[in-house]
Short mmCIF file of C-alpha atoms and ligand atoms in Angstrom, two decimals:
data_model
loop_
_atom_site.label_atom_id
_atom_site.label_comp_id
_atom_site.label_asym_id
_atom_site.label_seq_id
_atom_site.Cartn_x
_atom_site.Cartn_y
_atom_site.Cartn_z
CA MET A 2 -1.94 -2.40 -2.47
CA LEU A 3 0.05 -2.87 0.76
CA VAL A 4 -1.73 -4.62 3.64
CA LEU A 5 -0.61 -4.94 7.20
CA LEU A 6 -2.03 -8.21 8.67
CA VAL A 7 -1.86 -8.31 12.47
CA GLU A 8 -2.85 -11.88 13.75
CA ASP A 9 -1.05 -13.66 16.47
CA GLU A 10 -2.31 -17.34 15.26
CA THR A 11 0.52 -17.90 12.90
CA LYS A 12 -1.17 -20.42 10.98
CA LEU A 13 -4.23 -18.48 10.33
CA ALA A 14 -2.03 -15.48 9.52
CA SER A 15 -0.11 -17.57 6.95
CA VAL A 16 -3.33 -18.79 5.28
CA ILE A 17 -4.67 -15.10 4.99
CA LYS A 18 -1.42 -13.89 3.91
CA LYS A 19 -1.33 -16.52 0.97
CA GLY A 20 -4.86 -16.03 0.09
CA LEU A 21 -4.37 -12.16 -0.05
CA GLU A 22 -1.18 -12.53 -2.17
CA ASN A 23 -3.16 -14.58 -4.67
CA GLU A 24 -5.62 -11.72 -5.01
CA GLY A 25 -2.63 -9.30 -5.83
CA PHE A 26 -2.21 -7.81 -2.53
CA THR A 27 1.29 -7.20 -0.94
CA VAL A 28 1.09 -8.36 2.69
CA ASP A 29 3.31 -7.67 5.78
CA ALA A 30 2.24 -9.94 8.68
CA VAL A 31 3.18 -9.26 12.27
CA TYR A 32 2.11 -11.35 15.31
CA ASP A 33 1.71 -8.85 18.27
CA GLY A 34 0.18 -5.41 18.85
CA ALA A 35 3.53 -3.60 19.60
CA ALA A 36 4.91 -4.65 16.22
CA ALA A 37 1.85 -3.71 14.51
CA TYR A 38 1.76 -0.18 16.12
CA GLU A 39 5.42 0.25 15.15
CA ARG A 40 5.00 -0.84 11.47
CA ALA A 41 1.82 1.13 11.10
CA SER A 42 3.36 4.40 12.46
CA CYS A 43 6.32 4.12 10.08
CA ALA A 44 5.06 2.85 6.87
CA GLU A 45 2.23 3.78 4.65
CA TYR A 46 -0.28 0.80 4.41
CA ASP A 47 -3.40 0.84 2.36
CA VAL A 48 -5.26 -1.01 4.76
CA ILE A 49 -4.75 -2.87 8.04
CA ILE A 50 -6.25 -6.16 9.17
CA LEU A 51 -6.15 -6.02 12.88
CA ASP A 52 -6.91 -9.04 15.32
CA LEU A 53 -8.31 -7.76 18.84
CA MET A 54 -6.72 -10.12 21.39
CA LEU A 55 -2.91 -9.80 20.82
CA PRO A 56 0.23 -10.19 22.90
CA GLN A 57 1.95 -7.07 24.04
CA MET A 58 -0.55 -4.63 22.99
CA ASP A 59 -4.33 -5.38 22.15
CA GLY A 60 -5.78 -4.36 19.02
CA LEU A 61 -8.15 -1.75 20.29
CA THR A 62 -5.12 0.01 21.85
CA VAL A 63 -3.25 -0.09 18.61
CA CYS A 64 -6.26 1.31 16.66
CA ARG A 65 -6.83 4.01 19.33
CA LYS A 66 -3.19 5.14 19.40
CA LEU A 67 -2.91 5.44 15.53
CA ARG A 68 -6.07 7.44 15.34
CA GLU A 69 -4.90 9.69 18.16
CA GLU A 70 -1.96 10.40 15.97
CA GLY A 71 -4.08 11.36 13.13
CA ASN A 72 -3.32 8.07 11.16
CA LYS A 73 -6.25 7.54 8.72
CA VAL A 74 -5.31 4.20 7.31
CA PRO A 75 -8.46 1.97 6.93
CA ILE A 76 -8.66 -0.69 9.59
CA LEU A 77 -10.56 -3.78 9.45
CA ILE A 78 -10.95 -5.52 12.80
CA LEU A 79 -10.75 -9.25 12.73
CA THR A 80 -11.67 -11.16 15.90
CA ALA A 81 -13.29 -14.14 17.55
CA LYS A 82 -15.39 -11.88 19.68
CA ASP A 83 -18.86 -11.55 18.37
CA GLU A 84 -20.60 -9.64 20.88
CA VAL A 85 -22.23 -6.55 19.80
CA THR A 86 -20.59 -4.36 22.48
CA ASP A 87 -17.11 -5.33 21.29
CA LYS A 88 -18.15 -4.17 17.69
CA VAL A 89 -19.29 -0.84 19.21
CA ILE A 90 -15.98 -0.62 21.23
CA GLY A 91 -14.00 -1.39 17.96
CA LEU A 92 -15.84 1.17 15.78
CA ASN A 93 -15.49 3.82 18.49
CA ALA A 94 -11.72 3.17 18.68
CA GLY A 95 -11.67 4.24 15.07
CA ALA A 96 -11.89 1.06 13.26
CA ASP A 97 -13.70 1.34 9.90
CA ASP A 98 -15.03 -2.26 9.64
CA TYR A 99 -15.45 -5.44 11.67
CA LEU A 100 -15.19 -9.24 10.83
CA THR A 101 -16.05 -11.98 13.23
CA LYS A 102 -14.24 -15.37 13.00
CA PRO A 103 -14.75 -17.71 11.58
CA PHE A 104 -15.24 -15.79 8.37
CA SER A 105 -15.32 -16.71 4.71
CA PHE A 106 -12.33 -15.63 2.82
CA ASP A 107 -14.50 -14.11 -0.02
CA GLU A 108 -16.19 -11.88 2.58
CA LEU A 109 -12.81 -10.63 3.85
CA ILE A 110 -11.78 -9.79 0.25
CA ALA A 111 -15.09 -8.14 -0.44
CA ARG A 112 -14.74 -6.05 2.62
CA LEU A 113 -10.96 -5.10 2.01
CA ARG A 114 -12.04 -3.97 -1.58
CA ALA A 115 -14.81 -1.75 -0.22
CA LEU A 116 -12.44 -0.14 2.29
CA LEU A 117 -9.90 0.46 -0.38
CA ARG A 118 -12.65 2.02 -2.62
CA ARG A 119 -13.72 4.25 0.07
CA GLY A 120 -10.20 5.36 0.65
CA ARG A 121 -9.54 5.74 -3.05
CA ASP A 122 -12.60 8.08 -3.39
CA LEU A 123 -10.67 10.54 -1.32
CA LYS A 124 -7.89 10.51 -3.73
CA PRO A 125 -7.99 11.52 -7.40
CA GLU A 126 -8.48 8.70 -10.04
CA ASN A 127 -5.95 10.25 -12.46
CA LEU A 128 -2.55 11.08 -11.22
CA VAL A 129 -0.85 13.88 -13.21
CA VAL A 130 2.96 14.77 -13.07
CA ALA A 131 3.92 17.12 -15.95
CA ASP A 132 2.63 15.72 -19.06
CA LEU A 133 2.32 12.18 -17.63
CA MET A 134 -1.05 10.86 -16.66
CA LEU A 135 -1.78 7.66 -14.56
CA ASP A 136 -5.33 6.15 -14.50
CA THR A 137 -5.60 4.47 -11.17
CA SER A 138 -8.63 2.39 -12.11
CA THR A 139 -7.12 0.92 -15.41
CA HIS A 140 -3.56 1.13 -14.46
CA GLU A 141 -2.58 2.65 -17.78
CA ALA A 142 -0.34 5.54 -18.18
CA VAL A 143 -0.57 8.19 -20.96
CA ARG A 144 2.19 10.56 -21.86
CA GLY A 145 2.16 12.95 -24.91
CA GLY A 146 -0.84 10.98 -26.33
CA LYS A 147 0.98 7.74 -26.11
CA ARG A 148 -0.69 5.03 -24.26
CA ILE A 149 1.62 2.97 -22.07
CA GLN A 150 0.77 -0.45 -20.67
CA LEU A 151 2.40 -1.25 -17.27
CA SER A 152 3.13 -4.47 -15.37
CA GLY A 153 1.66 -4.86 -11.99
CA THR A 154 5.17 -3.90 -10.21
CA GLU A 155 5.75 -1.16 -12.71
CA TYR A 156 2.32 0.30 -11.83
CA ARG A 157 2.79 0.07 -8.11
CA ILE A 158 6.28 2.03 -8.28
CA LEU A 159 4.93 4.52 -10.53
CA GLU A 160 1.98 5.02 -8.64
CA TYR A 161 3.87 5.55 -5.45
CA LEU A 162 6.27 8.00 -7.18
CA MET A 163 3.30 10.09 -8.60
CA ARG A 164 1.60 10.26 -5.21
CA HIS A 165 5.00 11.68 -4.04
CA PRO A 166 5.82 14.13 -6.83
CA ASN A 167 9.18 16.08 -6.68
CA GLN A 168 10.24 14.16 -3.67
CA VAL A 169 13.27 11.93 -3.23
CA VAL A 170 11.86 8.36 -2.76
CA THR A 171 14.55 5.97 -1.39
CA ARG A 172 14.91 2.41 -2.76
CA GLY A 173 14.09 1.21 0.82
CA VAL A 174 10.66 3.01 0.65
CA ILE A 175 9.87 1.59 -2.72
CA GLU A 176 10.96 -1.90 -1.64
CA GLU A 177 8.75 -1.67 1.44
CA HIS A 178 5.76 -0.33 -0.53
CA VAL A 179 5.90 -2.48 -3.35
CA TRP A 180 7.35 -5.92 -1.96
CA GLY A 181 6.58 -5.48 1.70
CA TYR A 182 8.92 -6.70 4.30
CA ASP A 183 9.57 -10.07 2.49
CA PHE A 184 11.89 -8.18 0.22
CA VAL A 185 15.21 -9.91 -0.32
CA PRO A 186 17.90 -7.05 0.75
CA ASN A 187 20.72 -6.22 -1.48
CA SER A 188 18.81 -7.38 -4.56
CA ASN A 189 18.75 -4.90 -7.50
CA LEU A 190 15.10 -5.33 -8.22
CA VAL A 191 14.13 -1.83 -7.78
CA ASP A 192 16.94 -0.68 -10.23
CA VAL A 193 15.72 -3.04 -12.63
CA TYR A 194 12.19 -2.01 -12.50
CA ILE A 195 13.18 1.59 -12.60
CA ARG A 196 15.06 0.95 -15.90
CA TYR A 197 11.79 -0.70 -17.28
CA LEU A 198 9.80 2.28 -16.09
CA ARG A 199 12.35 4.67 -17.69
CA ARG A 200 11.98 2.97 -21.05
CA LYS A 201 8.39 3.27 -20.83
CA ILE A 202 7.65 6.73 -19.80
CA ASP A 203 10.83 8.61 -20.62
CA GLU A 204 12.38 7.12 -23.74
CA GLY A 205 11.59 9.19 -26.83
CA PHE A 206 10.67 12.32 -24.86
CA GLU A 207 12.61 15.50 -24.38
CA ARG A 208 12.25 15.87 -21.07
CA ARG A 209 13.18 13.07 -18.48
CA LEU A 210 10.70 12.82 -15.66
CA LEU A 211 12.28 9.96 -13.58
CA GLU A 212 15.42 11.22 -12.04
CA THR A 213 18.18 9.35 -10.11
CA VAL A 214 19.41 11.21 -7.13
CA ARG A 215 22.97 9.74 -6.57
CA GLY A 216 23.17 7.89 -3.32
CA GLU A 217 19.69 8.72 -2.19
CA GLY A 218 16.99 7.37 -4.55
CA TYR A 219 14.63 8.49 -7.37
CA ARG A 220 12.40 11.45 -7.94
CA LEU A 221 9.63 11.88 -10.34
CA SER A 222 10.11 15.66 -11.23
CA ALA A 223 7.29 17.78 -12.58
CA GLY A 224 10.06 20.35 -13.51
CA PRO A 225 9.82 24.02 -12.94
CA GLY A 226 6.29 25.07 -12.84
CA GLY A 227 5.25 21.62 -13.83
CA ARG A 228 1.70 20.30 -13.31
CA VAL A 229 1.03 18.08 -10.33
CA SER A 230 -2.37 16.63 -9.37
CA GLU A 231 -3.66 16.71 -5.66
CA1 LIG B 6 -5.70 -13.46 18.70
#
């Protein structure tokens, strides 16, 4: 799960980031509204945690602009303001939830999980590409009746590929989605994990689903007339 954290108090941002990472989230942190807007427009986040009082562009404007563009990413507003009117303004600007500082970390996690569940309700629980099925609640894959256990990173890569079937997905997109912007460039982690995945989902099967598109990236291909969920 990829989280965009927007908080200009860098100490607080780093505490939240660490806490979320301990809970298994991938976190990109930015410290002003303009950077938040830019990131959110070009990358696919599962949820955004958005402070309101921010340099360069305030949180409400970020929220409003994203919604105007049809961006439906769940947004949790996090702010020191506790006036009811601010909550109403925030929710009217298209935010999904609202948490007032100081807050308990447990409450933040609970609200994030609730938002993510709500988002997931709109997406199918089982992703299907050709004869490969991925259960997004148990994180288990099944192909040809064979149950396949995946590590957390393998799951995140496979889930992304299965949500974008038959499309070329670049290494950069995978890095960004699975590791966030902390990814060390020029490392071959993506290739390593793609190899692990191939071994698990393709080895022993006649048709290879996970294709390398030379010089571009990877594609999970359903094949001619192949079945795809969604
Ligand atoms: Ca602030």
